[in-house]
XYZ file of C-alpha atoms in Angstrom:
770
model
C -1.441 31.057 -12.322
C -4.871 29.369 -12.295
C -7.484 29.545 -15.039
C -11.185 28.596 -15.337
C -11.631 28.153 -11.592
C -13.275 30.428 -9.025
C -12.504 29.331 -5.456
C -15.322 29.010 -2.955
C -15.245 30.814 0.385
C -14.227 27.750 2.421
C -11.473 26.924 -0.087
C -10.057 30.438 0.315
C -10.205 30.185 4.119
C -8.490 26.787 4.148
C -5.891 27.997 1.620
C -4.988 30.937 3.904
C -4.166 28.479 6.703
C -2.333 26.006 4.451
C -0.137 28.780 3.040
C 1.286 29.357 6.530
C 1.350 25.908 8.159
C 1.414 22.195 7.407
C -2.321 21.518 7.306
C -4.633 18.502 7.483
C -7.797 19.262 5.491
C -10.876 17.166 6.350
C -13.555 17.990 3.822
C -16.623 16.060 2.566
C -16.112 14.070 -0.635
C -16.729 16.098 -3.785
C -16.060 19.498 -2.154
C -12.871 20.286 -4.093
C -9.936 19.218 -1.930
C -7.763 18.896 -5.062
C -8.537 22.524 -5.971
C -7.142 23.688 -2.611
C -3.938 21.828 -3.545
C -4.054 23.622 -6.912
C -4.278 27.030 -5.206
C -1.447 26.233 -2.789
C 0.764 24.865 -5.592
C 0.341 28.103 -7.521
C 1.205 30.111 -4.399
C 4.345 28.066 -3.626
C 5.623 28.286 -7.206
C 5.133 32.052 -7.139
C 7.318 32.130 -4.008
C 9.880 29.630 -5.317
C 9.717 29.607 -9.143
C 12.470 27.008 -9.572
C 10.979 24.583 -7.064
C 8.835 21.491 -7.626
C 5.424 20.344 -6.390
C 5.026 16.660 -5.470
C 1.510 15.219 -5.146
C 1.030 11.715 -3.726
C -2.059 9.532 -4.207
C -2.418 5.801 -3.435
C -3.577 4.499 -6.859
C -2.916 5.132 -10.528
C -6.534 6.220 -11.292
C -6.312 8.818 -8.506
C -2.902 10.024 -9.704
C -4.225 10.420 -13.246
C -7.337 12.222 -11.987
C -5.246 14.760 -10.023
C -2.905 15.307 -12.958
C -5.904 16.057 -15.213
C -7.195 18.706 -12.758
C -3.801 20.407 -12.708
C -3.403 20.291 -16.479
C -6.883 21.768 -16.930
C -6.526 24.680 -14.511
C -2.811 25.429 -14.090
C -1.008 27.899 -16.364
C 2.781 27.990 -16.287
C 4.753 31.046 -17.225
C 8.297 30.654 -18.465
C 10.546 32.723 -16.207
C 13.771 34.179 -17.602
C 17.089 33.858 -15.834
C 16.710 36.804 -13.437
C 16.150 34.486 -10.473
C 17.652 34.905 -7.066
C 19.548 32.143 -5.242
C 17.174 29.635 -3.484
C 14.625 30.096 -6.252
C 13.233 33.460 -5.049
C 12.135 36.055 -7.605
C 14.081 39.307 -8.054
C 11.689 42.091 -7.075
C 12.902 44.792 -9.446
C 12.327 42.801 -12.646
C 9.101 43.415 -14.563
C 7.078 40.158 -14.318
C 5.287 40.747 -17.622
C 8.612 40.940 -19.426
C 9.805 37.761 -17.769
C 6.888 35.436 -18.546
C 5.687 33.509 -21.556
C 3.106 30.691 -21.414
C 4.437 27.152 -21.400
C 2.796 23.908 -22.565
C 1.514 22.140 -19.422
C 2.393 18.704 -20.815
C 6.044 19.677 -20.551
C 5.779 20.752 -16.902
C 3.133 18.441 -15.355
C 3.530 14.671 -15.312
C 2.652 11.518 -13.384
C 4.724 8.657 -11.996
C 3.387 5.153 -11.483
C 4.931 1.686 -11.511
C 4.264 1.570 -15.255
C 6.730 4.422 -15.953
C 10.282 3.081 -16.339
C 12.830 4.273 -13.736
C 15.054 5.938 -16.354
C 12.041 7.807 -17.744
C 10.993 8.917 -14.251
C 14.430 10.462 -13.634
C 14.245 12.350 -16.935
C 10.696 13.574 -16.209
C 11.672 14.652 -12.688
C 14.417 16.855 -14.097
C 12.158 18.431 -16.749
C 8.832 18.831 -14.891
C 7.756 21.030 -11.984
C 4.504 19.384 -10.907
C 4.670 15.612 -10.401
C 1.742 13.422 -9.308
C 2.833 9.974 -8.168
C 1.935 6.840 -6.293
C 4.063 6.804 -3.109
C 5.679 3.455 -3.919
C 7.009 4.699 -7.284
C 8.679 7.816 -5.915
C 9.885 5.994 -2.774
C 11.998 3.558 -4.797
C 13.676 6.405 -6.681
C 14.429 8.346 -3.488
C 15.885 5.261 -1.775
C 18.058 4.662 -4.825
C 19.313 8.255 -4.690
C 17.963 8.978 -8.182
C 15.524 11.690 -7.091
C 16.145 14.450 -4.530
C 13.463 16.166 -2.438
C 15.577 19.267 -1.703
C 13.796 21.540 -4.181
C 10.232 20.392 -3.512
C 8.361 23.367 -2.026
C 5.036 21.561 -1.505
C 4.167 17.947 -0.705
C 0.461 17.151 -1.189
C -0.737 13.906 0.425
C -4.119 12.745 -0.889
C -6.170 10.185 1.088
C -4.025 11.188 4.058
C -5.777 8.755 6.432
C -3.423 6.119 4.986
C -0.427 7.760 6.691
C -0.272 5.195 9.488
C 1.913 2.176 10.281
C 4.553 1.513 7.649
C 2.630 2.926 4.666
C 4.968 4.739 2.263
C 3.465 8.181 3.042
C 5.057 8.120 6.513
C 8.638 7.571 5.396
C 8.323 9.988 2.463
C 6.967 12.777 4.686
C 9.815 12.249 7.138
C 12.423 12.416 4.367
C 10.759 15.493 2.873
C 10.609 17.371 6.174
C 14.273 16.551 6.757
C 15.665 17.333 3.289
C 13.523 20.056 1.694
C 14.900 23.605 1.658
C 11.429 25.152 1.997
C 8.993 22.426 3.152
C 5.216 22.684 3.236
C 2.811 19.730 3.595
C -0.874 19.686 2.651
C -2.754 16.539 3.720
C -6.218 15.840 2.268
C -8.900 13.373 3.375
C -12.673 13.012 3.724
C -12.165 11.113 6.973
C -9.015 10.411 9.003
C -10.806 7.699 11.016
C -12.594 7.665 14.359
C -9.871 6.444 16.722
C -7.994 9.222 18.500
C -4.775 7.206 18.374
C -4.996 6.838 14.569
C -5.778 10.536 14.016
C -2.816 11.513 16.204
C -0.629 9.084 14.264
C -1.606 10.708 10.949
C -0.887 14.163 12.410
C 2.513 13.091 13.752
C 3.563 11.201 10.602
C 2.701 14.138 8.311
C 4.116 16.868 10.623
C 0.718 18.587 10.807
C 0.589 21.988 12.551
C -3.047 22.923 11.857
C -6.342 21.156 11.099
C -9.110 22.535 8.883
C -12.325 20.507 9.322
C -15.579 21.163 7.509
C -18.890 19.314 7.737
C -22.039 19.685 5.646
C -23.651 22.064 8.175
C -20.765 24.568 8.445
C -21.883 28.029 7.246
C -19.155 28.405 4.601
C -19.842 24.903 3.199
C -23.635 24.466 3.458
C -24.476 26.730 0.451
C -22.585 24.275 -1.791
C -23.969 21.046 -0.279
C -26.629 19.163 -2.211
C -29.353 17.376 -0.290
C -28.695 13.637 0.077
C -31.609 11.497 1.274
C -30.670 8.323 3.151
C -33.075 5.409 2.932
C -32.601 2.393 5.236
C -34.222 -0.734 3.759
C -34.901 -3.374 6.432
C -35.119 -7.030 5.426
C -35.753 -10.265 7.308
C -33.540 -13.346 7.054
C -35.753 -16.194 5.713
C -36.325 -19.249 7.933
C -34.365 -21.502 5.561
C -31.290 -19.272 5.915
C -31.801 -19.132 9.696
C -31.325 -22.907 9.772
C -27.834 -22.508 8.248
C -27.202 -19.573 10.591
C -27.941 -21.807 13.620
C -25.634 -24.587 12.379
C -22.780 -22.116 11.912
C -23.367 -20.433 15.281
C -23.391 -23.814 17.040
C -20.168 -24.741 15.196
C -18.601 -21.448 16.296
C -19.637 -21.839 19.935
C -18.204 -25.359 19.916
C -14.827 -24.010 18.801
C -14.783 -21.444 21.626
C -15.692 -24.178 24.129
C -12.778 -26.279 22.863
C -10.359 -23.355 23.384
C -11.802 -22.826 26.890
C -11.179 -26.490 27.747
C -7.510 -26.009 26.773
C -7.202 -23.051 29.166
C -6.955 -20.108 26.773
C -10.472 -18.674 27.207
C -12.599 -18.229 30.307
C -16.387 -18.275 30.596
C -16.663 -14.482 30.199
C -15.047 -14.725 26.743
C -17.273 -17.456 25.310
C -19.453 -14.904 23.533
C -16.742 -13.376 21.344
C -18.916 -12.001 18.569
C -16.589 -10.785 15.852
C -13.440 -11.531 13.925
C -11.421 -8.768 15.573
C -11.846 -10.443 18.994
C -10.699 -13.739 17.506
C -7.725 -12.117 15.793
C -6.628 -10.653 19.127
C -6.862 -14.126 20.676
C -4.885 -15.545 17.747
C -2.230 -12.846 18.184
C -1.909 -13.702 21.884
C -1.420 -17.401 21.062
C 1.145 -16.632 18.338
C 3.071 -14.486 20.842
C 3.196 -17.513 23.156
C 4.715 -19.596 20.346
C 7.214 -16.852 19.447
C 8.464 -16.871 23.031
C 9.248 -20.578 22.717
C 6.109 -22.004 24.328
C 5.616 -25.114 22.147
C 3.023 -26.581 24.494
C 0.459 -28.792 22.710
C -2.449 -26.780 24.173
C -1.109 -23.537 22.659
C -0.724 -25.034 19.188
C -4.110 -26.786 19.394
C -5.829 -23.562 20.555
C -4.226 -21.661 17.684
C -5.533 -24.212 15.186
C -9.068 -24.088 16.663
C -9.010 -20.261 16.606
C -8.232 -20.460 12.855
C -11.296 -22.730 12.439
C -13.454 -20.270 14.406
C -12.351 -17.364 12.187
C -13.413 -19.310 9.091
C -16.823 -20.050 10.634
C -17.251 -16.373 11.585
C -16.507 -15.394 7.981
C -19.096 -17.908 6.706
C -21.673 -16.386 9.078
C -20.895 -12.894 7.761
C -21.391 -14.046 4.162
C -24.708 -15.707 5.036
C -26.099 -12.738 6.975
C -24.859 -9.837 4.826
C -24.177 -11.191 1.320
C -26.168 -14.248 0.259
C -26.186 -17.871 -0.749
C -23.944 -17.553 -3.820
C -21.049 -16.030 -1.864
C -21.533 -18.455 1.042
C -21.649 -21.478 -1.264
C -18.406 -20.487 -3.020
C -16.650 -20.059 0.330
C -17.837 -23.339 1.903
C -17.071 -25.340 -1.261
C -13.611 -23.756 -1.364
C -12.925 -24.962 2.213
C -14.191 -28.432 1.261
C -11.852 -28.518 -1.772
C -8.853 -27.299 0.261
C -9.398 -30.090 2.803
C -8.740 -32.729 0.117
C -5.244 -31.451 -0.663
C -4.220 -29.179 2.217
C -2.150 -30.356 5.177
C -3.498 -27.500 7.315
C -5.163 -29.075 10.365
C -7.634 -26.200 10.814
C -9.166 -26.886 7.386
C -9.205 -30.666 7.787
C -10.782 -30.534 11.270
C -13.391 -27.977 10.226
C -14.818 -30.060 7.363
C -15.186 -32.990 9.788
C -17.266 -30.888 12.201
C -20.890 -32.098 12.247
C -22.388 -28.587 12.385
C -20.176 -27.385 9.529
C -21.134 -30.381 7.377
C -24.811 -29.771 8.126
C -24.448 -26.104 7.082
C -22.714 -27.174 3.852
C -25.402 -29.762 2.980
C -28.214 -27.247 3.665
C -26.423 -24.598 1.564
C -26.118 -27.007 -1.366
C -29.817 -27.834 -1.073
C -30.866 -24.159 -1.145
C -28.535 -23.404 -4.059
C -30.172 -26.234 -6.020
C -33.590 -24.695 -5.217
C -32.242 -21.259 -6.295
C -33.055 -19.775 -2.882
C -31.226 -16.474 -2.301
C -30.836 -13.797 0.334
C -33.775 -11.323 0.128
C -31.261 -8.498 -0.486
C -30.662 -9.696 -4.043
C -34.355 -9.646 -5.040
C -34.855 -6.306 -3.309
C -31.830 -4.895 -5.109
C -33.120 -6.093 -8.492
C -36.528 -4.483 -7.823
C -34.911 -1.240 -6.660
C -32.647 -0.959 -9.710
C -35.501 -1.856 -12.072
C -37.763 0.826 -10.539
C -35.029 3.447 -10.829
C -33.870 2.652 -14.361
C -36.626 0.979 -16.385
C -39.447 2.934 -18.070
C -42.836 1.296 -18.513
C -42.009 0.513 -22.153
C -38.829 -1.333 -21.086
C -36.360 1.362 -22.154
C -33.744 2.689 -19.725
C -33.967 6.086 -18.032
C -30.995 8.448 -17.804
C -30.296 7.401 -14.196
C -26.882 6.465 -12.798
C -26.294 4.120 -9.881
C -23.277 2.869 -7.970
C -23.802 -0.344 -5.988
C -21.197 -1.121 -3.324
C -20.519 -4.533 -1.824
C -17.613 -5.608 0.364
C -17.180 -8.897 -1.480
C -16.137 -9.445 -5.067
C -18.211 -12.639 -5.426
C -21.342 -10.659 -4.515
C -20.421 -7.914 -6.993
C -20.046 -10.535 -9.737
C -23.431 -12.081 -8.857
C -25.144 -8.651 -8.928
C -23.703 -7.863 -12.380
C -24.907 -11.231 -13.720
C -28.433 -10.732 -12.326
C -28.756 -7.174 -13.661
C -27.402 -8.213 -17.070
C -30.114 -10.888 -17.221
C -32.648 -8.056 -16.734
C -31.189 -6.190 -19.762
C -29.689 -3.532 -17.499
C -26.174 -2.553 -18.516
C -23.990 -2.999 -15.430
C -20.213 -3.203 -15.189
C -17.986 -4.694 -12.526
C -15.429 -2.385 -10.884
C -12.945 -4.333 -8.750
C -9.240 -4.464 -7.953
C -6.591 -6.657 -9.488
C -6.701 -10.447 -9.828
C -7.336 -12.774 -6.918
C -7.258 -16.567 -6.640
C -10.561 -17.116 -8.434
C -11.087 -14.055 -10.622
C -9.064 -12.107 -13.134
C -9.879 -8.657 -11.774
C -9.085 -5.375 -13.527
C -5.795 -3.676 -14.291
C -5.550 -0.008 -13.348
C -5.747 0.873 -17.038
C -9.039 -1.059 -17.326
C -10.354 0.676 -14.192
C -9.696 4.087 -15.757
C -11.434 3.026 -18.992
C -14.550 1.798 -17.129
C -14.780 5.012 -15.085
C -14.554 7.071 -18.275
C -17.317 4.986 -19.895
C -19.485 5.540 -16.806
C -18.852 9.296 -16.951
C -19.738 9.252 -20.663
C -23.099 7.543 -19.886
C -22.238 4.377 -21.799
C -23.867 2.300 -19.035
C -26.150 2.973 -16.044
C -24.898 0.846 -13.153
C -21.398 0.530 -11.695
C -21.087 -2.398 -9.280
C -18.037 -1.819 -7.131
C -16.003 -3.436 -4.380
C -14.108 -1.233 -1.902
C -11.720 -0.145 -4.686
C -14.350 2.375 -5.868
C -14.793 3.979 -2.462
C -11.637 6.055 -2.346
C -11.340 9.465 -3.939
C -12.523 8.770 -7.488
C -14.203 11.705 -9.210
C -17.472 10.377 -10.640
C -19.833 13.336 -11.148
C -23.639 13.182 -11.394
C -24.359 9.850 -9.720
C -28.065 9.843 -8.873
C -27.946 7.144 -6.213
C -25.535 5.027 -4.207
C -26.695 1.649 -2.870
C -24.931 -0.097 0.003
C -25.527 -3.832 -0.309
C -24.497 -3.951 3.345
C -23.619 -1.425 6.101
C -19.917 -1.193 6.902
C -18.463 -0.687 10.410
C -16.032 2.013 9.271
C -16.501 5.784 9.438
C -13.918 6.319 6.673
C -15.559 3.917 4.225
C -19.114 5.041 5.000
C -18.210 8.680 4.361
C -16.423 7.728 1.135
C -19.314 5.606 -0.147
C -21.929 8.278 0.601
C -19.724 10.914 -1.003
C -20.131 9.358 -4.460
C -23.568 11.037 -4.819
C -24.984 14.545 -4.234
C -22.010 16.306 -5.750
C -23.689 18.544 -8.328
C -27.361 17.752 -7.806
C -29.549 16.164 -5.125
C -28.579 12.575 -4.355
C -29.895 9.469 -2.689
C -28.255 6.759 -0.559
C -30.021 3.413 -0.039
C -28.633 0.973 2.546
C -29.859 -2.621 2.914
C -29.961 -3.960 6.496
C -30.907 -7.503 7.493
C -32.611 -7.541 10.915
C -31.079 -9.543 13.776
C -27.736 -9.893 11.989
C -24.394 -8.119 12.161
C -25.777 -5.632 9.593
C -27.554 -3.863 12.469
C -24.382 -3.677 14.568
C -22.341 -2.428 11.607
C -24.916 0.315 10.910
C -24.662 1.776 14.420
C -20.907 1.202 14.638
C -20.292 3.438 11.597
C -22.747 6.068 12.912
C -21.032 6.374 16.291
C -17.530 6.257 14.785
C -18.335 9.178 12.471
C -19.617 11.269 15.406
C -16.564 10.317 17.437
C -14.226 11.297 14.584
C -15.524 14.887 14.440
C -15.377 15.199 18.252
C -11.772 13.998 18.279
C -10.773 16.338 15.441
C -12.209 19.350 17.284
C -10.328 18.397 20.470
C -7.035 17.939 18.582
C -7.531 21.242 16.728
C -7.880 23.070 20.073
C -4.691 21.422 21.355
C -2.777 22.402 18.206
C -3.964 26.019 18.501
C -2.933 26.091 22.178
C 0.478 24.562 21.360
C 0.940 27.154 18.579
C 0.149 30.027 20.967
C 2.676 28.695 23.483
C 5.376 28.742 20.786
C 4.293 32.157 19.528
C 2.941 30.635 16.317
C 6.418 29.791 15.062
C 8.200 26.519 14.401
C 10.776 25.679 17.015
C 14.322 26.007 15.745
C 16.796 23.833 17.627
C 20.590 23.934 17.685
C 20.596 20.559 15.909
C 19.894 22.474 12.697
C 23.372 24.034 12.904
C 25.334 20.884 13.689
C 27.209 19.803 10.539
C 26.193 16.395 9.264
C 28.787 13.629 9.738
C 30.390 12.174 6.641
C 28.116 9.503 5.185
C 29.021 5.853 4.972
C 28.461 4.148 1.633
C 26.622 0.870 1.077
C 25.770 -1.097 -2.032
C 22.332 -2.697 -1.571
C 20.702 -5.371 -3.693
C 17.725 -3.785 -5.465
C 15.450 -6.608 -4.242
C 15.913 -5.282 -0.673
C 14.269 -1.923 -1.457
C 10.958 -2.976 0.136
C 12.746 -3.863 3.364
C 12.444 -1.533 6.384
C 16.218 -1.816 6.843
C 16.743 0.241 3.662
C 14.624 3.119 4.948
C 16.305 3.046 8.334
C 19.760 3.166 6.706
C 18.733 6.348 4.897
C 17.331 7.739 8.172
C 20.746 7.126 9.729
C 22.411 9.104 6.947
C 23.911 6.304 4.859
C 24.636 6.815 1.173
C 22.780 4.005 -0.608
C 23.413 2.704 -4.091
C 20.919 0.133 -5.407
C 22.527 -2.533 -7.571
C 21.750 -6.030 -8.762
C 24.061 -7.878 -6.385
C 24.692 -11.431 -7.490
C 26.138 -12.294 -4.075
C 25.119 -10.861 -0.644
C 22.340 -8.394 0.136
C 24.613 -5.591 1.359
C 28.205 -4.725 0.508
C 29.790 -2.321 3.019
C 33.399 -2.402 1.773
C 35.516 -4.212 -0.797
C 36.104 -6.961 1.810
C 32.725 -7.301 3.552
C 29.524 -8.695 2.065
C 26.473 -9.213 4.296
C 23.701 -11.770 3.775
C 20.522 -10.642 5.564
C 17.924 -13.163 6.796
C 14.794 -13.020 8.895
C 14.712 -15.830 11.465
C 12.134 -17.795 9.435
C 14.091 -17.457 6.196
C 17.328 -18.334 7.997
C 15.909 -21.635 9.285
C 14.245 -22.402 5.924
C 17.513 -21.796 4.065
C 19.376 -24.042 6.518
C 16.860 -26.851 5.991
C 16.782 -26.666 2.172
C 20.575 -26.180 1.893
C 20.256 -22.816 0.138
C 22.294 -21.015 2.783
C 25.344 -23.256 2.387
C 25.447 -22.500 -1.346
C 25.209 -18.766 -0.570
C 27.988 -19.077 2.015
C 30.298 -20.777 -0.491
C 29.718 -17.992 -3.043
C 30.299 -15.317 -0.393
C 33.562 -16.990 0.704
C 34.668 -17.077 -2.953
C 34.050 -13.330 -3.376
C 34.635 -11.626 -0.025
C 37.500 -11.810 2.452
C 35.093 -11.188 5.368
C 31.560 -12.393 4.659
C 28.979 -12.366 7.440
C 25.287 -13.073 8.119
C 22.762 -10.943 10.037
C 19.675 -12.755 11.355
C 16.742 -10.560 12.448
C 13.809 -11.439 14.713
C 12.608 -11.827 18.283
C 11.382 -15.448 18.303
C 13.150 -18.415 19.850
C 15.142 -19.653 16.847
C 14.852 -23.286 17.994
C 11.042 -23.261 18.036
C 10.285 -21.689 14.643
C 10.153 -25.018 12.801
C 9.252 -28.460 14.025
C 12.837 -29.787 13.914
C 15.094 -30.895 16.722
C 17.160 -28.074 18.308
C 20.346 -30.184 17.995
C 19.960 -30.161 14.199
C 19.914 -26.357 14.197
C 22.889 -26.218 16.586
C 24.845 -28.550 14.284
C 24.187 -26.337 11.257
C 25.117 -23.171 13.209
C 28.353 -24.873 14.254
C 29.109 -25.688 10.621
C 28.636 -22.036 9.602
C 30.998 -20.818 12.327
C 33.665 -23.561 12.202
C 33.624 -25.015 8.651
C 32.866 -21.797 6.773
C 34.361 -19.407 9.330
C 31.468 -16.949 8.772
C 30.212 -14.910 11.765
C 26.442 -14.837 12.445
C 25.182 -11.626 14.068
C 21.686 -11.370 15.587
C 19.377 -8.351 15.713
C 15.854 -7.969 17.102
C 14.454 -5.260 14.816
C 15.091 -3.550 11.482
C 16.429 -0.533 13.407
C 19.011 -2.730 15.116
C 19.946 -4.352 11.777
C 20.494 -0.956 10.162
C 22.565 0.256 13.119
C 24.731 -2.879 12.874
C 25.313 -2.321 9.137
C 26.269 1.320 9.758
C 28.687 0.315 12.527
C 30.351 -2.310 10.296
C 30.528 0.103 7.347
C 32.125 2.825 9.488
C 34.841 0.482 10.780
C 35.629 -0.735 7.279
C 35.524 2.671 5.582
C 37.769 4.338 8.142
C 40.583 2.153 6.810
C 42.988 3.288 4.118
C 40.824 2.244 1.156
C 37.817 4.077 2.699
C 34.700 4.505 0.575
C 36.488 3.996 -2.723
C 35.281 0.485 -3.498
C 33.127 -0.991 -6.215
C 30.346 -3.527 -6.179
C 32.638 -6.413 -7.101
C 33.972 -8.674 -4.325
C 37.542 -8.418 -3.068
C 38.772 -11.998 -2.711
C 41.665 -12.570 -5.054
C 41.114 -15.455 -7.456
C 43.423 -18.377 -6.709
C 43.765 -20.347 -9.955
C 44.075 -19.257 -13.605
C 40.486 -20.464 -14.153
C 39.325 -18.424 -11.127
C 41.005 -15.316 -12.534
C 39.194 -15.714 -15.864
C 35.852 -16.135 -14.100
C 36.654 -13.151 -11.886
C 37.277 -10.842 -14.878
C 34.149 -11.926 -16.772
C 31.930 -11.826 -13.666
C 32.724 -8.097 -13.274
C 30.936 -7.322 -16.577
C 27.485 -5.657 -16.228
C 24.824 -8.043 -14.951
C 27.044 -11.128 -15.268
C 28.188 -12.376 -11.854
C 29.972 -15.686 -11.088
C 27.381 -18.163 -12.384
C 26.852 -16.512 -15.756
C 30.633 -15.978 -16.095
C 31.109 -19.763 -16.152
C 28.445 -20.160 -18.862
C 30.054 -17.479 -21.028
C 33.542 -18.976 -20.691
C 32.248 -22.458 -21.469
C 30.541 -21.121 -24.604
C 33.229 -18.705 -25.914
C 36.300 -20.545 -24.452
C 38.328 -17.393 -23.630
C 37.977 -13.876 -22.203
C 39.213 -12.490 -25.553
C 36.419 -14.245 -27.478
C 33.796 -12.872 -25.070
C 35.128 -9.326 -25.487
C 35.184 -9.680 -29.288
C 31.722 -11.305 -29.515
C 28.898 -9.338 -31.148
C 25.649 -8.497 -29.344
C 23.844 -11.179 -31.354
C 26.417 -13.806 -30.369
C 26.185 -12.803 -26.692
C 22.374 -13.037 -26.786
C 22.637 -16.702 -27.746
C 23.814 -17.387 -24.184
C 21.039 -18.305 -21.750
C 20.053 -15.418 -19.410
C 21.625 -12.767 -21.658
C 19.020 -10.605 -23.348
C 19.231 -7.521 -25.500
C 19.883 -5.071 -22.649
C 22.575 -7.152 -20.945
C 24.345 -7.809 -24.276
C 24.322 -4.075 -25.079
C 25.665 -3.177 -21.609
C 28.550 -5.652 -22.023
C 29.471 -4.228 -25.463
C 29.279 -0.646 -24.120
C 31.700 -1.463 -21.276
C 34.114 -3.141 -23.683
C 33.997 -0.623 -26.553
C 33.263 2.862 -25.170
C 36.085 5.280 -24.397
C 37.165 5.645 -20.753
């Protein structure tokens, strides 16, 4: 049941669709997407009272914001035990007799990385509505600690992120496969302009219907506040144009150098942006991966890296200002003194680059800045300051792409006695940044009118509910439909709003302005075309989901694998679950995967494999695996030529591979992709587990200890969290297995690497009844 909320017409229309089909909702920022999720959650729980609702959002502030909306408007009713199988209500029982109100805090909760895994499992069992970051819930599902079977609704906020290998994609796939009564609601202000990306989002989230609304739609327009957009045009001063010319000449020189090496032709000498350069860089890296170690390839790759740095310096000069440019150029200069990277060293020797650096230093000394900064200061002063110097009740958000610029803006406004606060992500190389807890505190202060101006990097663009912002200022245009829509959506929510965008003439600002404009138009065209196709496809199927015979084929018996918990971010883990493996996450002291009592598998990417051969780490791992498993093996994954990854002679690598095979008698298996790696692990596990001991094995290795000393180490290493290395330390300290067993927690904690938890776990194993 929902309280203190009256749905608008468009919310009711969208809800009617979402109740029947998996739906992608594209709705302007501030138009109540979360409230549609609220309505659908209430509907699904009325259908399946024992089910759960899972809501995913990409950041902790967003998760907390969604949870607050649900706690404010959702009313639970305690349902007595007259419930049908599969969670459906018995029709002949009087609902009023069955219900009593329940405290929302006991039924609605949030998961983030800050909630301990054990606590998350307990909360999952007790609560019915869970808001979570995808990474937090993903780890628990992979570890088998949380099941999606009883989730009747999956809400995906900021659904445009459901591309590539983002966690949303895997979670949606697992949910659609495992849930008894699945329904997906995907929410976004903009899924992007590229048709391929929109289709990817639709495919990854199993979307069957799209509901798109724009400001001019008849059911939305009555609720839209007028937002005036003001484009402020500025000219780049002559002094800055001098630096601009130096950097452009430097950049053109780099492209000419690549052309002379044969990897660009004359038609490509006017590559204007970083994306073109990154494509060139990708092409050159592919050449290297295929074993082409030609000097011209490696030299071209190095020069391309220089060109990218120059392009970035140009962007800072044209769109940000002298402070940001100076920090970047000085950072390159500093790196060149210590770094062995040729691209950095060659760049600082370039005459044009050095000239740009000297001119930048000169202008910084003269306190010359980009005209945007002065214009911004005047604009903010005019909006906020009264004639008597006091501040008006006027709230501003200023967006800039770069954290250094944000910091500079805050400093300048503070010097004008205007209270401004920085809103950025977590720490980077130069700055501390903000924790998610600090972000939430600053947003609350802004809502409570404790300061007038929020200066934000891109972290403030996505989904945050900040009501009553009078004006949003773009320090620069951005070439992204998604980000432009999100930035503009911070104002005009409850009252009229204003958007001011600074554009420097004859710079990339102009191109970015029109790029975002055309991408936004293209996005809505693409969405309409896809919507028509989905409707047509639905009519062909009679409006029903296709049911295939695969649904009735019994699942094969699962193979069991122990997986080191540090591998949970690896794509192999997800693919193993896709293939139906039973996964148990453990802290494995030896090997990354254990597929039987005899077989432990060390997994390496090609780069890590070569690195571990060179530094000797692999030989130590091999010795430990031989000591603990009868049949250890290595899987190496990648598509590159293994002899060309590092600058060492191929015969050295061949010699080390021979040592692994002949001296250690350990097989090395090769796979090209994570899918192939997972398939290999499944095949090995099946062969092993079809034998007489089957799946009944524990995480401890199977090799029988040879000597009396080995047997003692073997027994102690089986204790929780101990392993072979710590077993030796314990035996050296306590002298015998008996003394270790009889030791108190305090005595155990005196051993290095044994803390309170590990000591308690050891005592529990020793003392608790079987």
